[in-house]
């Protein structure tokens, strides 16, 4: 995955977070923010009002992709200590690294005991295309096999989370913001928040 693609995915995630916070503060909900990689980078405790949206905008403006494995255990433990009340916890991730994915699955399931967790991932259209390409030579055979394995591991992780009561949302980047807002409004309408 090239740095340009990673940056684009990050930009889509940031836009979705900002739109979600704008809509949620407009509905009177408290919103907070935590950014992390292998350690927590920033934390804003949940607050109401448009001022919180602008604080989040400032924090997110400084976010840059980190070339490290995310430490979900550390981040979600930190969040549990800082946010003891029940909340909708939305985690934006790309599920691209196998070793940290199992950590995400187990820690999101633990978070389910007292909050409503939602894992949001950006689907990979290029990888889907590679998994369905017609093998023409040894390179395309390898690409197809590798892409298929990646998609299988991703599907297993999402399925494991769903089985443990964790909500998931896996959509293309260009549908991310709208899908996140629709899920938030659906959960609010069902009075799960």
mmCIF file with all atom_site columns, C-alpha atoms in Angstrom, residues 42-182:
data_model
loop_
_atom_site.group_PDB
_atom_site.id
_atom_site.type_symbol
_atom_site.label_atom_id
_atom_site.label_alt_id
_atom_site.label_comp_id
_atom_site.label_asym_id
_atom_site.label_entity_id
_atom_site.label_seq_id
_atom_site.pdbx_PDB_ins_code
_atom_site.Cartn_x
_atom_site.Cartn_y
_atom_site.Cartn_z
_atom_site.occupancy
_atom_site.B_iso_or_equiv
_atom_site.pdbx_formal_charge
_atom_site.auth_seq_id
_atom_site.auth_comp_id
_atom_site.auth_asym_id
_atom_site.auth_atom_id
_atom_site.pdbx_PDB_model_num
ATOM 1   C CA . UNK A 1 42  ? -4.076  12.840  21.690  1.00 0.00 ? 42  UNK A CA 1
ATOM 2   C CA . UNK A 1 43  ? -7.194  12.642  23.844  1.00 0.00 ? 43  UNK A CA 1
ATOM 3   C CA . UNK A 1 44  ? -10.144 15.027  24.130  1.00 0.00 ? 44  UNK A CA 1
ATOM 4   C CA . UNK A 1 45  ? -12.674 14.145  26.811  1.00 0.00 ? 45  UNK A CA 1
ATOM 5   C CA . UNK A 1 46  ? -16.297 14.090  25.614  1.00 0.00 ? 46  UNK A CA 1
ATOM 6   C CA . UNK A 1 47  ? -18.045 17.466  25.629  1.00 0.00 ? 47  UNK A CA 1
ATOM 7   C CA . UNK A 1 48  ? -21.109 19.052  24.111  1.00 0.00 ? 48  UNK A CA 1
ATOM 8   C CA . UNK A 1 49  ? -21.267 22.018  21.780  1.00 0.00 ? 49  UNK A CA 1
ATOM 9   C CA . UNK A 1 50  ? -19.728 23.311  18.607  1.00 0.00 ? 50  UNK A CA 1
ATOM 10  C CA . UNK A 1 51  ? -16.568 24.353  20.482  1.00 0.00 ? 51  UNK A CA 1
ATOM 11  C CA . UNK A 1 52  ? -15.731 20.655  20.811  1.00 0.00 ? 52  UNK A CA 1
ATOM 12  C CA . UNK A 1 53  ? -16.014 20.251  17.048  1.00 0.00 ? 53  UNK A CA 1
ATOM 13  C CA . UNK A 1 54  ? -13.411 22.988  16.562  1.00 0.00 ? 54  UNK A CA 1
ATOM 14  C CA . UNK A 1 55  ? -11.107 21.428  19.190  1.00 0.00 ? 55  UNK A CA 1
ATOM 15  C CA . UNK A 1 56  ? -11.372 18.125  17.329  1.00 0.00 ? 56  UNK A CA 1
ATOM 16  C CA . UNK A 1 57  ? -10.649 19.861  14.033  1.00 0.00 ? 57  UNK A CA 1
ATOM 17  C CA . UNK A 1 58  ? -7.459  21.300  15.514  1.00 0.00 ? 58  UNK A CA 1
ATOM 18  C CA . UNK A 1 59  ? -6.292  17.913  16.853  1.00 0.00 ? 59  UNK A CA 1
ATOM 19  C CA . UNK A 1 60  ? -7.123  16.076  13.627  1.00 0.00 ? 60  UNK A CA 1
ATOM 20  C CA . UNK A 1 61  ? -5.332  18.673  11.512  1.00 0.00 ? 61  UNK A CA 1
ATOM 21  C CA . UNK A 1 62  ? -2.064  17.541  13.135  1.00 0.00 ? 62  UNK A CA 1
ATOM 22  C CA . UNK A 1 63  ? -2.623  13.779  12.639  1.00 0.00 ? 63  UNK A CA 1
ATOM 23  C CA . UNK A 1 64  ? -0.167  12.045  10.362  1.00 0.00 ? 64  UNK A CA 1
ATOM 24  C CA . UNK A 1 65  ? 0.087   8.378   9.368   1.00 0.00 ? 65  UNK A CA 1
ATOM 25  C CA . UNK A 1 66  ? 2.495   6.384   11.526  1.00 0.00 ? 66  UNK A CA 1
ATOM 26  C CA . UNK A 1 67  ? 4.523   3.481   10.049  1.00 0.00 ? 67  UNK A CA 1
ATOM 27  C CA . UNK A 1 68  ? 3.943   1.289   13.137  1.00 0.00 ? 68  UNK A CA 1
ATOM 28  C CA . UNK A 1 69  ? 1.536   -1.403  14.280  1.00 0.00 ? 69  UNK A CA 1
ATOM 29  C CA . UNK A 1 70  ? -1.368  0.075   16.262  1.00 0.00 ? 70  UNK A CA 1
ATOM 30  C CA . UNK A 1 71  ? -1.408  -0.949  19.921  1.00 0.00 ? 71  UNK A CA 1
ATOM 31  C CA . UNK A 1 72  ? -5.119  -1.526  20.487  1.00 0.00 ? 72  UNK A CA 1
ATOM 32  C CA . UNK A 1 73  ? -4.594  -2.911  23.997  1.00 0.00 ? 73  UNK A CA 1
ATOM 33  C CA . UNK A 1 74  ? -2.798  0.218   25.147  1.00 0.00 ? 74  UNK A CA 1
ATOM 34  C CA . UNK A 1 75  ? -5.214  2.589   23.414  1.00 0.00 ? 75  UNK A CA 1
ATOM 35  C CA . UNK A 1 76  ? -8.423  0.901   24.570  1.00 0.00 ? 76  UNK A CA 1
ATOM 36  C CA . UNK A 1 77  ? -7.104  0.473   28.130  1.00 0.00 ? 77  UNK A CA 1
ATOM 37  C CA . UNK A 1 78  ? -6.315  4.190   28.183  1.00 0.00 ? 78  UNK A CA 1
ATOM 38  C CA . UNK A 1 79  ? -9.805  4.941   26.867  1.00 0.00 ? 79  UNK A CA 1
ATOM 39  C CA . UNK A 1 80  ? -11.435 2.717   29.505  1.00 0.00 ? 80  UNK A CA 1
ATOM 40  C CA . UNK A 1 81  ? -9.586  4.607   32.261  1.00 0.00 ? 81  UNK A CA 1
ATOM 41  C CA . UNK A 1 82  ? -10.522 8.018   30.833  1.00 0.00 ? 82  UNK A CA 1
ATOM 42  C CA . UNK A 1 83  ? -14.117 7.194   29.795  1.00 0.00 ? 83  UNK A CA 1
ATOM 43  C CA . UNK A 1 84  ? -15.786 5.000   32.416  1.00 0.00 ? 84  UNK A CA 1
ATOM 44  C CA . UNK A 1 85  ? -19.345 5.871   31.302  1.00 0.00 ? 85  UNK A CA 1
ATOM 45  C CA . UNK A 1 86  ? -21.260 3.971   28.624  1.00 0.00 ? 86  UNK A CA 1
ATOM 46  C CA . UNK A 1 87  ? -20.661 5.493   25.208  1.00 0.00 ? 87  UNK A CA 1
ATOM 47  C CA . UNK A 1 88  ? -20.663 4.791   21.509  1.00 0.00 ? 88  UNK A CA 1
ATOM 48  C CA . UNK A 1 89  ? -16.985 4.132   20.763  1.00 0.00 ? 89  UNK A CA 1
ATOM 49  C CA . UNK A 1 90  ? -16.164 4.373   17.062  1.00 0.00 ? 90  UNK A CA 1
ATOM 50  C CA . UNK A 1 91  ? -12.773 2.979   16.053  1.00 0.00 ? 91  UNK A CA 1
ATOM 51  C CA . UNK A 1 92  ? -11.549 3.806   12.544  1.00 0.00 ? 92  UNK A CA 1
ATOM 52  C CA . UNK A 1 93  ? -8.971  1.285   11.352  1.00 0.00 ? 93  UNK A CA 1
ATOM 53  C CA . UNK A 1 94  ? -7.855  -0.439  8.178   1.00 0.00 ? 94  UNK A CA 1
ATOM 54  C CA . UNK A 1 95  ? -7.378  -4.003  9.511   1.00 0.00 ? 95  UNK A CA 1
ATOM 55  C CA . UNK A 1 96  ? -4.261  -4.352  7.388   1.00 0.00 ? 96  UNK A CA 1
ATOM 56  C CA . UNK A 1 97  ? -1.897  -5.904  9.900   1.00 0.00 ? 97  UNK A CA 1
ATOM 57  C CA . UNK A 1 98  ? -2.597  -9.462  10.996  1.00 0.00 ? 98  UNK A CA 1
ATOM 58  C CA . UNK A 1 99  ? -0.891  -9.509  14.398  1.00 0.00 ? 99  UNK A CA 1
ATOM 59  C CA . UNK A 1 100 ? -2.647  -6.432  15.746  1.00 0.00 ? 100 UNK A CA 1
ATOM 60  C CA . UNK A 1 101 ? -6.027  -7.444  14.292  1.00 0.00 ? 101 UNK A CA 1
ATOM 61  C CA . UNK A 1 102 ? -6.540  -10.201 16.885  1.00 0.00 ? 102 UNK A CA 1
ATOM 62  C CA . UNK A 1 103 ? -5.746  -7.680  19.610  1.00 0.00 ? 103 UNK A CA 1
ATOM 63  C CA . UNK A 1 104 ? -8.408  -5.372  18.167  1.00 0.00 ? 104 UNK A CA 1
ATOM 64  C CA . UNK A 1 105 ? -10.954 -8.206  18.112  1.00 0.00 ? 105 UNK A CA 1
ATOM 65  C CA . UNK A 1 106 ? -10.384 -9.185  21.746  1.00 0.00 ? 106 UNK A CA 1
ATOM 66  C CA . UNK A 1 107 ? -10.235 -5.635  23.124  1.00 0.00 ? 107 UNK A CA 1
ATOM 67  C CA . UNK A 1 108 ? -13.328 -4.459  21.237  1.00 0.00 ? 108 UNK A CA 1
ATOM 68  C CA . UNK A 1 109 ? -15.204 -7.481  22.615  1.00 0.00 ? 109 UNK A CA 1
ATOM 69  C CA . UNK A 1 110 ? -14.099 -6.513  26.144  1.00 0.00 ? 110 UNK A CA 1
ATOM 70  C CA . UNK A 1 111 ? -15.217 -2.932  25.509  1.00 0.00 ? 111 UNK A CA 1
ATOM 71  C CA . UNK A 1 112 ? -18.671 -4.284  24.609  1.00 0.00 ? 112 UNK A CA 1
ATOM 72  C CA . UNK A 1 113 ? -19.348 -5.065  28.280  1.00 0.00 ? 113 UNK A CA 1
ATOM 73  C CA . UNK A 1 114 ? -19.950 -1.421  29.118  1.00 0.00 ? 114 UNK A CA 1
ATOM 74  C CA . UNK A 1 115 ? -20.070 0.510   25.862  1.00 0.00 ? 115 UNK A CA 1
ATOM 75  C CA . UNK A 1 116 ? -21.381 0.243   22.325  1.00 0.00 ? 116 UNK A CA 1
ATOM 76  C CA . UNK A 1 117 ? -18.343 -0.353  20.085  1.00 0.00 ? 117 UNK A CA 1
ATOM 77  C CA . UNK A 1 118 ? -18.389 0.253   16.336  1.00 0.00 ? 118 UNK A CA 1
ATOM 78  C CA . UNK A 1 119 ? -15.381 -0.680  14.191  1.00 0.00 ? 119 UNK A CA 1
ATOM 79  C CA . UNK A 1 120 ? -15.253 1.264   10.928  1.00 0.00 ? 120 UNK A CA 1
ATOM 80  C CA . UNK A 1 121 ? -13.009 0.048   8.128   1.00 0.00 ? 121 UNK A CA 1
ATOM 81  C CA . UNK A 1 122 ? -12.385 1.266   4.607   1.00 0.00 ? 122 UNK A CA 1
ATOM 82  C CA . UNK A 1 123 ? -12.859 -1.575  2.135   1.00 0.00 ? 123 UNK A CA 1
ATOM 83  C CA . UNK A 1 124 ? -10.091 -2.220  -0.363  1.00 0.00 ? 124 UNK A CA 1
ATOM 84  C CA . UNK A 1 125 ? -11.392 -2.061  -3.969  1.00 0.00 ? 125 UNK A CA 1
ATOM 85  C CA . UNK A 1 126 ? -7.899  -2.665  -5.413  1.00 0.00 ? 126 UNK A CA 1
ATOM 86  C CA . UNK A 1 127 ? -7.478  -5.796  -3.327  1.00 0.00 ? 127 UNK A CA 1
ATOM 87  C CA . UNK A 1 128 ? -10.954 -7.043  -4.293  1.00 0.00 ? 128 UNK A CA 1
ATOM 88  C CA . UNK A 1 129 ? -10.006 -6.540  -7.957  1.00 0.00 ? 129 UNK A CA 1
ATOM 89  C CA . UNK A 1 130 ? -6.693  -8.386  -7.467  1.00 0.00 ? 130 UNK A CA 1
ATOM 90  C CA . UNK A 1 131 ? -8.499  -11.301 -5.801  1.00 0.00 ? 131 UNK A CA 1
ATOM 91  C CA . UNK A 1 132 ? -10.801 -11.666 -8.814  1.00 0.00 ? 132 UNK A CA 1
ATOM 92  C CA . UNK A 1 133 ? -8.317  -11.141 -11.625 1.00 0.00 ? 133 UNK A CA 1
ATOM 93  C CA . UNK A 1 134 ? -7.776  -13.898 -14.176 1.00 0.00 ? 134 UNK A CA 1
ATOM 94  C CA . UNK A 1 135 ? -4.380  -15.519 -13.630 1.00 0.00 ? 135 UNK A CA 1
ATOM 95  C CA . UNK A 1 136 ? -2.206  -14.839 -16.709 1.00 0.00 ? 136 UNK A CA 1
ATOM 96  C CA . UNK A 1 137 ? 1.256   -15.449 -15.310 1.00 0.00 ? 137 UNK A CA 1
ATOM 97  C CA . UNK A 1 138 ? 3.023   -16.285 -12.050 1.00 0.00 ? 138 UNK A CA 1
ATOM 98  C CA . UNK A 1 139 ? 2.754   -12.684 -10.810 1.00 0.00 ? 139 UNK A CA 1
ATOM 99  C CA . UNK A 1 140 ? -1.031  -12.496 -11.210 1.00 0.00 ? 140 UNK A CA 1
ATOM 100 C CA . UNK A 1 141 ? -1.380  -15.964 -9.632  1.00 0.00 ? 141 UNK A CA 1
ATOM 101 C CA . UNK A 1 142 ? 0.568   -14.704 -6.618  1.00 0.00 ? 142 UNK A CA 1
ATOM 102 C CA . UNK A 1 143 ? -1.354  -11.403 -6.468  1.00 0.00 ? 143 UNK A CA 1
ATOM 103 C CA . UNK A 1 144 ? -4.673  -13.227 -6.620  1.00 0.00 ? 144 UNK A CA 1
ATOM 104 C CA . UNK A 1 145 ? -3.681  -15.658 -3.866  1.00 0.00 ? 145 UNK A CA 1
ATOM 105 C CA . UNK A 1 146 ? -2.275  -12.925 -1.599  1.00 0.00 ? 146 UNK A CA 1
ATOM 106 C CA . UNK A 1 147 ? -5.307  -10.684 -2.096  1.00 0.00 ? 147 UNK A CA 1
ATOM 107 C CA . UNK A 1 148 ? -7.685  -13.568 -1.434  1.00 0.00 ? 148 UNK A CA 1
ATOM 108 C CA . UNK A 1 149 ? -5.858  -14.467 1.780   1.00 0.00 ? 149 UNK A CA 1
ATOM 109 C CA . UNK A 1 150 ? -5.908  -10.854 2.966   1.00 0.00 ? 150 UNK A CA 1
ATOM 110 C CA . UNK A 1 151 ? -9.653  -10.542 2.291   1.00 0.00 ? 151 UNK A CA 1
ATOM 111 C CA . UNK A 1 152 ? -10.340 -13.859 4.040   1.00 0.00 ? 152 UNK A CA 1
ATOM 112 C CA . UNK A 1 153 ? -8.424  -12.751 7.162   1.00 0.00 ? 153 UNK A CA 1
ATOM 113 C CA . UNK A 1 154 ? -10.246 -9.424  7.144   1.00 0.00 ? 154 UNK A CA 1
ATOM 114 C CA . UNK A 1 155 ? -13.654 -11.115 6.792   1.00 0.00 ? 155 UNK A CA 1
ATOM 115 C CA . UNK A 1 156 ? -12.830 -13.492 9.649   1.00 0.00 ? 156 UNK A CA 1
ATOM 116 C CA . UNK A 1 157 ? -11.841 -10.599 11.944  1.00 0.00 ? 157 UNK A CA 1
ATOM 117 C CA . UNK A 1 158 ? -15.020 -8.633  11.131  1.00 0.00 ? 158 UNK A CA 1
ATOM 118 C CA . UNK A 1 159 ? -17.133 -11.761 11.636  1.00 0.00 ? 159 UNK A CA 1
ATOM 119 C CA . UNK A 1 160 ? -15.467 -12.515 14.992  1.00 0.00 ? 160 UNK A CA 1
ATOM 120 C CA . UNK A 1 161 ? -16.261 -9.006  16.195  1.00 0.00 ? 161 UNK A CA 1
ATOM 121 C CA . UNK A 1 162 ? -19.895 -9.230  15.052  1.00 0.00 ? 162 UNK A CA 1
ATOM 122 C CA . UNK A 1 163 ? -20.286 -12.572 16.831  1.00 0.00 ? 163 UNK A CA 1
ATOM 123 C CA . UNK A 1 164 ? -19.131 -10.899 20.041  1.00 0.00 ? 164 UNK A CA 1
ATOM 124 C CA . UNK A 1 165 ? -21.614 -8.037  19.745  1.00 0.00 ? 165 UNK A CA 1
ATOM 125 C CA . UNK A 1 166 ? -19.290 -5.461  18.209  1.00 0.00 ? 166 UNK A CA 1
ATOM 126 C CA . UNK A 1 167 ? -20.876 -3.422  15.428  1.00 0.00 ? 167 UNK A CA 1
ATOM 127 C CA . UNK A 1 168 ? -18.906 -3.185  12.205  1.00 0.00 ? 168 UNK A CA 1
ATOM 128 C CA . UNK A 1 169 ? -19.032 -1.026  9.114   1.00 0.00 ? 169 UNK A CA 1
ATOM 129 C CA . UNK A 1 170 ? -16.875 -1.862  6.076   1.00 0.00 ? 170 UNK A CA 1
ATOM 130 C CA . UNK A 1 171 ? -17.445 0.488   3.143   1.00 0.00 ? 171 UNK A CA 1
ATOM 131 C CA . UNK A 1 172 ? -15.499 2.065   0.264   1.00 0.00 ? 172 UNK A CA 1
ATOM 132 C CA . UNK A 1 173 ? -13.726 5.316   1.105   1.00 0.00 ? 173 UNK A CA 1
ATOM 133 C CA . UNK A 1 174 ? -16.080 7.448   -0.989  1.00 0.00 ? 174 UNK A CA 1
ATOM 134 C CA . UNK A 1 175 ? -19.079 6.181   1.038   1.00 0.00 ? 175 UNK A CA 1
ATOM 135 C CA . UNK A 1 176 ? -17.442 6.387   4.465   1.00 0.00 ? 176 UNK A CA 1
ATOM 136 C CA . UNK A 1 177 ? -18.834 9.668   5.850   1.00 0.00 ? 177 UNK A CA 1
ATOM 137 C CA . UNK A 1 178 ? -22.413 9.006   4.773   1.00 0.00 ? 178 UNK A CA 1
ATOM 138 C CA . UNK A 1 179 ? -22.329 5.408   6.055   1.00 0.00 ? 179 UNK A CA 1
ATOM 139 C CA . UNK A 1 180 ? -20.975 6.483   9.461   1.00 0.00 ? 180 UNK A CA 1
ATOM 140 C CA . UNK A 1 181 ? -23.611 9.224   9.848   1.00 0.00 ? 181 UNK A CA 1
ATOM 141 C CA . UNK A 1 182 ? -26.392 6.833   8.810   1.00 0.00 ? 182 UNK A CA 1
#
